[in-house]
Coordinates of C-alpha atoms in Angstrom, one line a residue:
Chain A
M81 CA 25.1 46.8 -40.5
T82 CA 24.9 45.3 -37.0
I83 CA 22.4 46.3 -34.4
P84 CA 24.0 46.7 -31.0
P85 CA 22.8 43.8 -28.7
R86 CA 21.1 46.1 -26.2
L87 CA 19.0 47.7 -28.9
R88 CA 18.2 44.3 -30.4
R89 CA 17.0 43.0 -27.1
A90 CA 14.9 46.1 -26.6
L91 CA 13.4 45.6 -30.0
V92 CA 12.7 41.9 -29.5
R93 CA 11.1 42.8 -26.2
M94 CA 9.0 45.5 -27.7
R95 CA 7.8 43.2 -30.4
R96 CA 6.8 40.6 -27.9
D97 CA 5.0 43.2 -25.7
L98 CA 3.1 44.7 -28.6
A99 CA 2.1 41.3 -29.9
F100 CA 0.8 40.5 -26.4
V101 CA -1.1 43.7 -26.2
A102 CA -2.5 43.3 -29.7
A103 CA -3.6 39.8 -29.0
G104 CA -5.3 41.1 -25.9
V105 CA -7.5 43.6 -27.8
P106 CA -10.0 41.2 -29.3
L107 CA -9.9 38.9 -26.4
H108 CA -10.8 41.7 -24.0
L109 CA -13.1 43.7 -26.2
V110 CA -15.2 41.0 -27.8
P111 CA -16.7 40.0 -24.4
A112 CA -17.4 43.7 -23.7
L113 CA -19.2 44.0 -27.1
L114 CA -21.1 40.8 -26.3
S115 CA -22.2 42.1 -22.9
W116 CA -23.1 45.5 -24.4
W117 CA -25.2 43.7 -27.0
A118 CA -26.9 41.7 -24.3
L119 CA -27.5 44.8 -22.3
S120 CA -29.1 46.7 -25.1
L121 CA -31.3 43.8 -25.9
L122 CA -32.3 43.6 -22.2
T123 CA -33.3 47.3 -22.2
D124 CA -35.2 46.7 -25.4
T125 CA -37.0 43.8 -23.7
V126 CA -37.8 45.9 -20.6
T127 CA -39.0 48.9 -22.6
G128 CA -40.7 46.8 -25.2
A129 CA -38.9 48.7 -28.0
S130 CA -38.3 45.6 -30.1
P131 CA -40.8 42.7 -30.1
N132 CA -38.3 40.0 -30.8
A133 CA -35.7 41.2 -28.4
P134 CA -36.4 38.5 -25.7
V135 CA -35.9 35.8 -28.3
V136 CA -32.7 37.3 -29.6
L137 CA -31.5 37.9 -26.1
T138 CA -30.9 34.2 -25.5
A139 CA -28.1 34.2 -28.1
P140 CA -25.7 36.6 -26.4
L141 CA -26.6 35.1 -23.0
T142 CA -25.7 31.6 -24.1
L143 CA -22.6 33.0 -25.8
L144 CA -21.7 34.8 -22.6
V145 CA -21.7 31.5 -20.6
I146 CA -19.9 29.4 -23.1
A147 CA -17.6 32.2 -24.4
G148 CA -16.5 32.9 -20.9
Y149 CA -14.7 29.6 -20.6
G150 CA -13.4 29.9 -24.2
F151 CA -12.0 33.3 -23.5
T152 CA -10.3 32.2 -20.3
E153 CA -8.6 29.3 -22.2
A154 CA -7.6 31.8 -25.0
Q155 CA -6.2 34.1 -22.3
R156 CA -4.2 31.2 -20.8
W157 CA -2.8 30.5 -24.3
R158 CA -1.9 34.2 -24.8
F159 CA -0.1 34.4 -21.4
R160 CA 1.7 31.1 -22.0
A161 CA 2.6 31.4 -25.7
I162 CA 3.7 35.0 -25.8
C163 CA 4.9 35.7 -22.2
G164 CA 5.7 32.2 -20.9
V165 CA 3.5 32.8 -17.9
E166 CA 1.6 29.7 -16.7
L167 CA -1.9 30.2 -15.4
P168 CA -3.6 27.2 -13.8
R169 CA -6.4 25.6 -15.7
L170 CA -9.8 26.6 -14.4
R171 CA -12.7 24.2 -14.6
F172 CA -15.8 25.3 -16.5
A173 CA -17.7 25.4 -13.2
E174 CA -15.2 27.8 -11.6
G175 CA -17.2 30.7 -13.0
K176 CA -16.7 33.5 -10.5
R177 CA -13.1 34.3 -11.4
Q178 CA -13.6 33.9 -15.1
L179 CA -16.6 36.2 -15.0
G180 CA -14.6 38.8 -13.1
Y181 CA -11.8 38.7 -15.6
N182 CA -13.7 38.5 -18.8
W183 CA -16.5 40.9 -18.1
L184 CA -15.2 43.4 -15.6
V185 CA -11.4 43.7 -15.6
G186 CA -10.9 42.6 -19.2
P187 CA -12.7 45.5 -20.9
L188 CA -10.7 48.0 -18.9
L189 CA -7.5 46.3 -19.9
G190 CA -8.8 46.2 -23.5
V191 CA -9.3 50.0 -23.4
L192 CA -5.7 50.5 -22.2
E193 CA -4.5 48.2 -24.9
V194 CA -6.4 50.1 -27.6
L195 CA -5.0 53.4 -26.2
L196 CA -1.4 52.0 -26.4
L197 CA -1.8 50.7 -29.9
G198 CA -3.5 54.0 -30.9
L199 CA -0.5 55.8 -29.5
V200 CA 1.9 53.6 -31.5
L201 CA -0.1 54.3 -34.7
V202 CA -0.3 58.0 -34.1
A203 CA 3.4 58.2 -33.2
L204 CA 4.3 56.4 -36.3
V205 CA 2.2 58.6 -38.5
A206 CA 3.6 61.7 -36.9
A207 CA 7.2 60.6 -37.0
L208 CA 6.9 59.9 -40.8
V209 CA 4.9 63.1 -41.5
L210 CA 7.7 64.5 -43.8
V211 CA 7.6 61.3 -45.8
W212 CA 3.9 61.1 -46.6
V213 CA 3.3 64.8 -46.9
W214 CA 4.7 64.5 -50.4
L215 CA 1.8 62.3 -51.3
V216 CA -0.8 65.0 -50.9
P217 CA -1.5 67.3 -53.9
A218 CA 1.0 70.0 -54.5
Q219 CA -1.7 72.8 -54.3
W220 CA -2.2 72.0 -50.6
R221 CA 1.5 72.4 -49.8
G222 CA 1.5 75.7 -51.7
G223 CA -1.6 76.9 -49.6
H224 CA 0.2 76.0 -46.3
P225 CA 3.5 77.8 -46.1
G226 CA 5.7 76.8 -43.1
Y227 CA 4.4 73.2 -43.2
T228 CA 7.9 71.9 -43.0
T229 CA 8.5 73.5 -39.6
T230 CA 5.3 72.0 -38.3
G231 CA 6.2 68.7 -39.9
T232 CA 9.6 68.7 -38.2
Y233 CA 7.9 69.4 -34.8
L234 CA 5.5 66.6 -35.5
T235 CA 8.3 64.3 -36.4
V236 CA 10.2 65.0 -33.2
L237 CA 7.0 64.6 -31.1
G238 CA 6.3 61.3 -32.9
L239 CA 9.8 60.0 -32.3
L240 CA 9.5 61.0 -28.6
A241 CA 6.2 59.2 -28.4
L242 CA 7.8 56.1 -30.1
A243 CA 10.6 56.2 -27.5
A244 CA 7.9 56.1 -24.8
V245 CA 6.2 53.0 -26.3
P246 CA 8.6 50.3 -25.0
P247 CA 8.4 51.3 -21.4
L248 CA 4.7 51.8 -21.6
A249 CA 4.2 48.5 -23.3
A250 CA 6.3 46.7 -20.8
G251 CA 4.4 48.4 -18.0
L252 CA 1.1 47.4 -19.5
V253 CA 2.3 43.8 -19.9
R254 CA 3.5 43.7 -16.3
L255 CA 0.1 45.1 -15.1
E256 CA -1.7 42.5 -17.2
I257 CA 0.4 39.7 -15.7
L258 CA -0.3 41.0 -12.2
V259 CA -4.0 41.3 -12.8
G260 CA -4.1 37.9 -14.6
R261 CA -2.4 36.1 -11.8
A262 CA -4.5 37.8 -9.2
V263 CA -7.8 37.1 -10.9
L264 CA -7.2 34.0 -12.9
G265 CA -4.3 32.6 -10.9
V266 CA -4.5 30.4 -7.8
S267 CA -4.2 31.9 -4.4
R268 CA -1.3 30.7 -2.3
S269 CA -3.5 28.6 0.0
D270 CA -5.2 27.0 -3.0
E271 CA -1.8 26.2 -4.4
L272 CA -0.6 24.7 -1.1
A273 CA -3.9 22.7 -0.8
R274 CA -3.3 21.3 -4.3
R275 CA 0.3 20.5 -3.5
V276 CA -0.7 18.7 -0.3
E277 CA -3.2 16.7 -2.3
D278 CA -0.6 15.8 -4.8
L279 CA 1.9 14.8 -2.2
T280 CA -0.6 12.7 -0.2
E281 CA -1.5 10.9 -3.4
S282 CA 2.1 10.2 -4.4
R283 CA 3.0 9.1 -0.9
A284 CA 0.1 6.7 -0.8
G285 CA 1.4 5.4 -4.1
A286 CA 4.9 5.0 -2.7
V287 CA 3.5 3.1 0.3
D288 CA 1.5 0.8 -1.9
A289 CA 4.4 0.2 -4.2
A290 CA 6.7 -0.7 -1.3
D291 CA 4.0 -3.1 -0.1
A292 CA 3.6 -4.7 -3.5
E293 CA 7.4 -5.0 -3.7
R294 CA 7.5 -6.8 -0.3
R295 CA 4.7 -9.2 -1.4
R296 CA 6.6 -10.0 -4.6
I297 CA 9.9 -10.7 -2.7
E298 CA 8.0 -12.9 -0.3
R299 CA 6.5 -14.8 -3.1
D300 CA 9.8 -15.2 -5.0
L301 CA 11.6 -16.4 -1.9
H302 CA 8.8 -18.8 -1.0
D303 CA 8.7 -20.4 -4.5
G304 CA 12.5 -20.4 -4.9
A305 CA 15.0 -20.4 -2.1
Q306 CA 12.7 -21.7 0.7
Q307 CA 11.7 -24.8 -1.3
R308 CA 15.3 -25.5 -2.3
L309 CA 16.4 -25.2 1.3
V310 CA 13.6 -27.6 2.5
S311 CA 14.6 -30.0 -0.3
L312 CA 18.2 -29.8 0.8
A313 CA 17.4 -30.4 4.4
L314 CA 15.1 -33.3 3.4
N315 CA 17.9 -34.9 1.3
L316 CA 20.4 -34.5 4.2
G317 CA 17.7 -36.0 6.5
L318 CA 17.4 -39.0 4.1
A319 CA 21.1 -39.4 4.0
K320 CA 21.2 -39.3 7.8
A321 CA 18.4 -41.9 8.0
T322 CA 19.7 -44.3 5.3
L323 CA 23.5 -44.1 5.4
T324 CA 23.9 -45.8 8.8
D325 CA 27.1 -47.7 7.9
L326 CA 29.2 -44.6 7.3
P327 CA 32.3 -43.9 9.4
P328 CA 31.4 -41.7 12.4
E329 CA 33.3 -38.7 10.9
A330 CA 31.1 -38.7 7.8
Q331 CA 28.0 -39.1 10.0
E332 CA 29.1 -36.1 12.0
V333 CA 29.5 -34.0 8.8
I334 CA 26.0 -35.0 7.6
D335 CA 24.6 -34.3 11.0
A336 CA 26.1 -30.8 11.1
A337 CA 24.9 -30.0 7.5
H338 CA 21.5 -31.2 8.4
R339 CA 21.3 -28.9 11.5
E340 CA 22.7 -26.0 9.5
A341 CA 20.1 -26.4 6.8
K342 CA 17.3 -26.5 9.3
D343 CA 18.6 -23.4 11.1
A344 CA 18.9 -21.6 7.7
I345 CA 15.3 -22.5 7.0
E346 CA 14.2 -21.2 10.3
E347 CA 16.1 -17.9 9.9
L348 CA 14.9 -17.4 6.3
N349 CA 11.4 -18.2 7.3
N350 CA 11.4 -15.6 10.0
L351 CA 13.0 -13.0 7.8
V352 CA 10.5 -13.6 4.9
R353 CA 7.6 -13.7 7.2
G354 CA 8.6 -10.3 8.6
L355 CA 8.4 -9.0 5.0
H356 CA 4.8 -9.8 4.4
P357 CA 3.0 -12.9 5.6
A358 CA 0.7 -14.5 2.9
V359 CA -1.9 -15.1 5.5
L360 CA -2.3 -11.4 6.0
D361 CA -3.8 -11.1 2.6
E362 CA -6.0 -14.1 2.9
L363 CA -7.3 -13.9 6.5
G364 CA -6.3 -10.5 7.8
L365 CA -4.5 -9.1 10.7
D366 CA -6.0 -11.1 13.5
A367 CA -5.0 -14.5 12.0
A368 CA -1.5 -13.3 11.1
L369 CA -0.7 -12.0 14.5
S370 CA -0.9 -15.4 16.3
G371 CA 2.0 -16.7 14.3
L372 CA 4.1 -13.7 15.5
A373 CA 3.1 -14.1 19.1
A374 CA 3.7 -17.9 19.1
R375 CA 7.2 -17.4 17.7
A376 CA 8.3 -14.8 20.2
P377 CA 10.8 -16.2 22.7
L378 CA 8.8 -15.1 25.7
P379 CA 5.1 -15.7 26.6
V380 CA 2.9 -13.2 24.7
R381 CA -0.7 -12.5 25.5
L382 CA -2.6 -11.5 22.4
R383 CA -5.9 -9.8 22.3
V384 CA -7.4 -8.7 19.0
D385 CA -10.7 -6.9 19.1
L386 CA -11.9 -6.1 15.6
P387 CA -15.7 -5.8 15.5
A388 CA -17.1 -8.3 13.1
E389 CA -19.8 -5.9 11.9
L390 CA -17.2 -3.6 10.1
P391 CA -18.4 -2.7 6.6
Q392 CA -15.1 -3.8 5.2
R393 CA -11.7 -5.1 6.2
T394 CA -9.0 -2.7 7.2
A395 CA -7.1 -1.5 4.2
P396 CA -4.2 -3.8 3.3
A397 CA -1.6 -1.1 3.7
I398 CA -2.8 -0.3 7.2
E399 CA -2.9 -4.0 8.1
A400 CA 0.6 -4.4 6.8
V401 CA 1.9 -1.5 9.0
A402 CA 0.1 -2.9 12.1
Y403 CA 1.6 -6.3 11.5
F404 CA 5.1 -4.7 11.0
V405 CA 4.6 -2.7 14.3
V406 CA 3.8 -5.9 16.3
S407 CA 6.6 -7.8 14.6
E408 CA 9.2 -5.1 15.3
A409 CA 8.0 -4.5 18.8
L410 CA 8.2 -8.1 19.8
T411 CA 11.7 -8.4 18.2
N412 CA 12.7 -5.4 20.3
V413 CA 11.3 -6.9 23.4
A414 CA 13.1 -10.1 22.8
K415 CA 16.4 -8.3 22.0
H416 CA 16.5 -5.4 24.4
A417 CA 14.0 -5.7 27.2
R418 CA 16.0 -6.8 30.1
E419 CA 14.3 -9.1 32.5
A420 CA 11.1 -9.1 30.5
T421 CA 9.1 -12.2 31.3
R422 CA 6.0 -11.5 29.2
A423 CA 4.5 -9.2 26.7
D424 CA 1.0 -8.1 26.0
V425 CA -0.3 -7.3 22.5
T426 CA -3.6 -5.6 22.2
V427 CA -5.2 -4.6 18.9
T428 CA -8.5 -2.7 19.0
R429 CA -10.5 -0.9 16.4
L430 CA -12.2 2.2 17.6
A431 CA -14.4 3.6 14.8
E432 CA -11.8 5.1 12.4
I433 CA -8.7 4.2 14.4
L434 CA -6.8 1.0 14.7
R435 CA -5.0 1.0 18.0
V436 CA -2.0 -1.3 18.6
V437 CA -0.5 -1.5 22.0
I438 CA 2.5 -3.6 23.0
A439 CA 3.6 -3.7 26.6
D440 CA 6.3 -5.7 28.4
D441 CA 7.3 -6.0 32.0
G442 CA 11.1 -5.5 31.4
M443 CA 13.3 -2.9 33.1
G444 CA 12.3 -0.1 30.7
G445 CA 14.7 2.7 29.6
A446 CA 14.0 2.2 25.9
D447 CA 14.8 5.3 23.8
P448 CA 13.0 5.6 20.5
S449 CA 15.5 8.1 19.2
R450 CA 18.2 5.4 19.5
G451 CA 18.2 2.2 17.6
S452 CA 17.2 1.9 13.9
G453 CA 14.4 -0.6 14.7
L454 CA 12.3 1.9 16.5
K455 CA 13.1 4.7 14.1
G456 CA 12.1 2.6 11.1
L457 CA 8.9 1.6 13.0
A458 CA 8.0 5.3 13.7
Q459 CA 8.7 6.2 10.1
R460 CA 6.5 3.5 8.7
V461 CA 3.7 4.5 11.1
R462 CA 4.0 8.1 9.9
S463 CA 3.9 7.0 6.3
V464 CA 0.3 6.3 6.7
D465 CA -0.5 9.3 9.0
G466 CA -0.4 7.2 12.1
T467 CA 0.8 8.3 15.6
F468 CA 3.5 6.5 17.5
R469 CA 4.0 6.9 21.3
M470 CA 6.3 5.2 23.6
S471 CA 6.8 5.3 27.3
S472 CA 9.6 3.4 28.9
P473 CA 10.5 4.7 32.4
V474 CA 13.6 3.2 33.9
G475 CA 12.4 0.3 36.0
G476 CA 9.6 -0.4 33.5
P477 CA 7.1 -1.2 32.3
T478 CA 7.6 -0.3 28.6
M479 CA 4.5 0.5 26.6
M480 CA 4.3 1.3 22.9
S481 CA 1.1 2.6 21.5
V482 CA 0.4 3.1 17.8
E483 CA -2.7 4.5 16.3
L484 CA -3.4 4.1 12.6
P485 CA -6.2 5.8 10.7
C486 CA -8.7 3.6 9.0
P487 CA -11.0 5.8 7.0
M488 CA -14.4 4.2 6.5
Chain B
M960 CA -1.1 -39.4 -2.9
I961 CA 1.2 -36.3 -3.0
A962 CA 0.3 -32.8 -4.0
E963 CA 3.2 -30.3 -4.1
D964 CA 4.0 -27.8 -6.8
S965 CA 7.7 -27.7 -6.2
V966 CA 9.1 -30.6 -8.3
L967 CA 12.3 -30.8 -6.3
L968 CA 10.4 -31.2 -3.1
R969 CA 7.9 -33.6 -4.6
I970 CA 10.7 -36.0 -5.5
G971 CA 12.0 -35.9 -1.9
L972 CA 8.6 -36.4 -0.5
V973 CA 8.0 -39.4 -2.6
K974 CA 11.2 -40.9 -1.3
V975 CA 10.3 -40.3 2.3
V976 CA 6.8 -41.6 1.9
E977 CA 8.1 -44.8 0.2
M978 CA 10.6 -45.2 3.0
A979 CA 7.7 -45.2 5.4
G980 CA 6.3 -48.2 3.6
F981 CA 3.5 -46.4 1.7
E982 CA 2.9 -46.7 -2.0
V983 CA 2.5 -43.5 -3.9
A984 CA -0.6 -43.8 -6.1
A985 CA -0.3 -40.4 -7.8
E986 CA 1.3 -37.0 -7.7
A987 CA -0.3 -33.7 -8.4
G988 CA 0.9 -30.1 -8.9
D989 CA -2.3 -28.2 -8.1
G990 CA -5.7 -28.3 -6.4
P991 CA -7.9 -29.6 -9.2
E992 CA -5.4 -32.2 -10.2
L993 CA -5.3 -33.4 -6.6
L994 CA -9.0 -33.7 -6.3
A995 CA -9.3 -35.6 -9.5
A996 CA -6.5 -38.0 -8.4
V997 CA -8.1 -38.6 -5.0
E998 CA -11.4 -39.3 -6.6
E999 CA -9.7 -41.8 -8.9
H1000 CA -7.4 -43.6 -6.5
R1001 CA -9.2 -43.2 -3.1
P1002 CA -5.9 -43.2 -1.3
D1003 CA -5.5 -43.8 2.5
L1004 CA -3.5 -40.6 2.8
A1005 CA -3.0 -37.4 0.9
V1006 CA 0.0 -35.2 1.6
V1007 CA -0.9 -31.7 0.5
D1008 CA 1.1 -28.4 0.1
V1009 CA -1.0 -25.4 1.2
R1010 CA 0.3 -22.9 -1.3
M1011 CA -0.2 -24.2 -4.8
P1012 CA -1.0 -22.8 -8.3
P1013 CA -2.9 -20.9 -9.6
G1014 CA -3.3 -18.4 -6.8
F1015 CA -0.5 -19.5 -4.4
T1016 CA -2.6 -18.7 -1.4
D1017 CA -4.6 -21.4 0.4
E1018 CA -5.6 -23.7 -2.4
G1019 CA -4.2 -26.7 -0.4
V1020 CA -6.5 -25.9 2.6
R1021 CA -9.5 -25.7 0.4
A1022 CA -8.7 -28.9 -1.4
A1023 CA -8.0 -30.6 1.9
L1024 CA -11.4 -29.5 3.3
E1025 CA -13.1 -30.8 0.2
I1026 CA -11.3 -34.2 0.5
R1027 CA -12.3 -34.5 4.2
Q1028 CA -15.9 -33.8 3.2
K1029 CA -16.3 -36.0 0.2
W1030 CA -14.0 -38.9 1.0
P1031 CA -13.7 -39.1 4.8
N1032 CA -11.7 -42.3 4.6
T1033 CA -8.8 -40.4 3.1
A1034 CA -6.6 -38.9 5.8
V1035 CA -5.0 -35.5 4.9
L1036 CA -1.6 -34.2 6.0
M1037 CA -1.0 -30.6 5.1
L1038 CA 2.4 -29.1 4.7
S1039 CA 3.2 -25.5 4.7
Q1040 CA 6.1 -23.1 4.9
Y1041 CA 4.3 -21.4 7.7
V1042 CA 1.5 -22.9 9.8
E1043 CA -1.5 -20.8 10.6
E1044 CA -3.8 -21.7 13.5
R1045 CA -6.8 -20.4 11.5
Y1046 CA -6.2 -23.1 8.8
A1047 CA -5.8 -25.7 11.5
A1048 CA -9.1 -24.6 13.0
D1049 CA -10.8 -24.9 9.6
L1050 CA -9.4 -28.3 9.1
L1051 CA -10.2 -29.6 12.6
A1052 CA -13.6 -28.1 12.7
T1053 CA -15.1 -31.0 10.7
N1054 CA -13.3 -33.9 12.1
T1055 CA -10.1 -34.3 14.1
S1056 CA -9.3 -37.9 13.1
G1057 CA -6.9 -38.5 10.2
V1058 CA -5.7 -34.8 10.1
G1059 CA -2.2 -33.5 10.1
Y1060 CA -0.8 -30.0 9.7
L1061 CA 2.9 -29.6 9.8
L1062 CA 5.6 -27.1 8.8
K1063 CA 7.3 -28.2 5.6
Q1064 CA 10.7 -28.2 7.2
R1065 CA 9.6 -31.1 9.5
V1066 CA 10.0 -33.4 6.5
A1067 CA 13.8 -33.0 7.1
D1068 CA 13.5 -34.9 10.3
V1069 CA 12.8 -38.1 8.5
E1070 CA 12.0 -40.4 11.4
E1071 CA 9.7 -38.0 13.2
F1072 CA 7.9 -37.1 9.9
I1073 CA 7.4 -40.8 9.1
E1074 CA 5.9 -41.3 12.6
A1075 CA 3.5 -38.4 11.9
L1076 CA 2.6 -39.9 8.5
R1077 CA 1.7 -43.2 10.1
R1078 CA -0.2 -41.6 12.9
V1079 CA -2.4 -39.5 10.5
A1080 CA -2.9 -42.5 8.2
A1081 CA -4.1 -44.5 11.2
G1082 CA -6.7 -41.9 11.9
G1083 CA -4.8 -39.9 14.5
T1084 CA -3.8 -36.3 14.6
A1085 CA -0.5 -34.6 14.0
L1086 CA -0.3 -30.9 14.7
D1087 CA 2.9 -28.9 14.4
P1088 CA 4.2 -27.6 17.7
Q1089 CA 4.0 -24.1 16.1
V1090 CA 0.3 -24.5 15.6
V1091 CA -0.2 -25.6 19.2
A1092 CA 1.9 -22.6 20.3
Q1093 CA -0.4 -20.3 18.3
L1094 CA -3.5 -21.9 19.8
L1095 CA -2.1 -21.4 23.3
V1096 CA -1.4 -17.8 22.5
R1097 CA -5.1 -17.4 21.7
R1098 CA -5.9 -18.9 25.1
A1099 CA -3.3 -17.1 27.1
S1100 CA -5.6 -16.8 30.1
D1101 CA -8.1 -18.5 32.4
P1102 CA -7.5 -22.1 33.5
L1103 CA -4.2 -22.4 31.6
E1104 CA -2.7 -20.1 34.2
R1105 CA -3.3 -22.9 36.8
L1106 CA -1.0 -25.3 35.0
T1107 CA 2.6 -25.8 35.9
A1108 CA 5.3 -25.3 33.2
R1109 CA 5.7 -29.0 32.9
E1110 CA 2.0 -29.6 32.6
R1111 CA 1.8 -26.9 29.8
D1112 CA 4.5 -28.8 27.9
V1113 CA 2.6 -32.0 28.3
L1114 CA -0.6 -30.3 27.2
A1115 CA 1.1 -28.9 24.1
L1116 CA 2.4 -32.4 23.2
M1117 CA -1.1 -33.8 23.7
A1118 CA -2.5 -31.2 21.4
E1119 CA 0.0 -32.2 18.7
G1120 CA -1.7 -35.6 18.8
R1121 CA 1.1 -37.6 20.5
S1122 CA 0.5 -40.8 22.5
N1123 CA 1.7 -41.2 26.1
A1124 CA 4.7 -43.0 24.9
G1125 CA 5.5 -40.3 22.4
I1126 CA 5.2 -37.6 25.1
A1127 CA 7.4 -39.6 27.5
A1128 CA 10.1 -39.9 24.8
Q1129 CA 10.0 -36.2 24.0
L1130 CA 10.2 -35.1 27.6
V1131 CA 12.6 -37.9 28.7
V1132 CA 10.3 -39.0 31.6
S1133 CA 8.6 -42.3 32.3
E1134 CA 5.2 -43.1 30.9
S1135 CA 3.7 -43.3 34.3
A1136 CA 4.9 -39.8 35.1
V1137 CA 3.2 -38.6 31.8
A1138 CA 0.0 -40.3 32.8
K1139 CA 0.0 -38.5 36.1
H1140 CA 0.6 -35.2 34.5
I1141 CA -2.2 -35.9 32.1
N1142 CA -4.6 -36.7 34.9
N1143 CA -3.7 -33.5 36.6
I1144 CA -4.2 -31.4 33.5
L1145 CA -7.6 -33.0 32.7
A1146 CA -8.7 -32.3 36.3
K1147 CA -7.5 -28.7 36.3
L1148 CA -9.1 -27.9 32.9
D1149 CA -12.3 -29.8 33.7
L1150 CA -11.9 -32.1 30.8
P1151 CA -13.5 -35.5 30.6
K1152 CA -11.2 -38.5 31.2
A1153 CA -10.7 -40.6 28.1
D1154 CA -8.6 -43.7 27.6
A1155 CA -8.4 -43.6 23.8
D1156 CA -5.7 -41.2 22.5
H1157 CA -7.9 -39.8 19.9
R1158 CA -10.7 -38.9 22.3
R1159 CA -8.2 -37.1 24.5
V1160 CA -6.8 -35.1 21.6
L1161 CA -10.3 -34.1 20.7
A1162 CA -11.0 -32.8 24.3
V1163 CA -7.7 -30.9 24.4
L1164 CA -8.3 -29.3 21.0
R1165 CA -11.8 -28.4 21.9
F1166 CA -10.5 -26.7 25.0
L1167 CA -8.1 -24.7 22.8
G1168 CA -11.0 -23.5 20.8
V1169 CA -10.8 -25.8 17.7
G1170 CA -12.2 -29.1 16.8
G1171 CA -15.7 -30.3 16.2

């Protein structure tokens, strides 16, 4: 015999709903009993009806506090295991909601659950009345003529009641989920706050990871390729200095290779230093910036004003961003600023803000929305919640101002 | 005495130093080794890499400072992938004689590097043009503005520790022209006149905010 799928689904659903309701009964009513016990003891204490009531009263009160949390956890389990509804974990200290659920809403729901289960029981008994009526002694049946008609009515009523059970159960479950989410769940704003917290944390992690990666690459290149290149250039230099009796063509080749090697070192040095200068870790931003300013192809005036009495150094991630900003900005000035004859770099620390201003006296007209350099710069500034402003009227001067938060 | 953790480069350095007519007493791969070797051999000159094991940060600078303090007769030439004016300042703060600080890649210009080696070993100063440029960035104001472009070039070369002859060769001018420039610079910056190269370097470095 096969059960049609729709009926099977309905039966499975009903079984689940009833299990949920049944599990709810003790979880909702035990707290109610506990509080009722506590209340009666309290009245005894007040009226003095029972001499040891005050002592006994401590038991339910302690139970109330501890059980509250336990019941909440049990409810979470009930919602998750039976209905697949996730309720957020509440801390023990978040008592208000738990109190509301376990001691106020809970008992009411418990009553509804008991009523529903009672209905199921009564309906079952009524529906099967013609079966169990045979179990009662025969004299009773003899003394009640017409009992079969009454039994048939009862059976029909019972079946009707049974038919009403699934929608009722489903409704009650829906109500419970609604109430549970409203009382035990997280409000939308709490949820968003939590999400923002998570995102902030993961973003900081990403920024740090990228920093660490840059440091690692810098180290690897320094210990590997850069040493090899210097060694290569050195050997070519030695060849140039010692092999003086070579034919001029060979001298020429060695010369060219020597120059190439030196240029490659220069290029790689600038690239690697742009990644993450080692001195930034050791001596901080101020010391690292002079190297940048000195390497710029135009005169740079550098002013760094970091109060010495700061409790601690600026966070490494912020320093790295500030360094990157100056590095990119000076590269931009050198590359794009037409007719720029000088640049000014000013770094100041104002309480919880690190301000970096780069200005040049070029012809202006720089557009931050164009050019990947400026875009990357703005992105990296935003990654640490900094602000990036640029003003570059046609005719100049161009000024870029970046503010980075330095929480104390 | 050579301290450099990259074996490749150490071999090359030994070659260059021997070409310059020095004898290599010992080689070291990190700071403690270097200090032990200096104590044992008391060399005239130690060539030191800044970034060495274990920390690969500024071990070389710290070792160099210790050498200058304990064995003042040993001159120190520091080499580094990047020069930092802060380290130069630390190094020059105690004593400017017999101190050098150059970019590693300068080793490739063998003749010039040998000249710097000899200058430092003889108690002179050899600062990388990059260091001087950084020092000038720090002082990008005040009396420096009064110098002509040519005078600034001469000032930078003086700060590197070069002699009049060296400056003249670099700028392709006569030595007398260099001497004239130098007199102008000293006058404009209110620096004392000094005949000895070394005293002059000292004055210039002090003006740039470093040197004892």
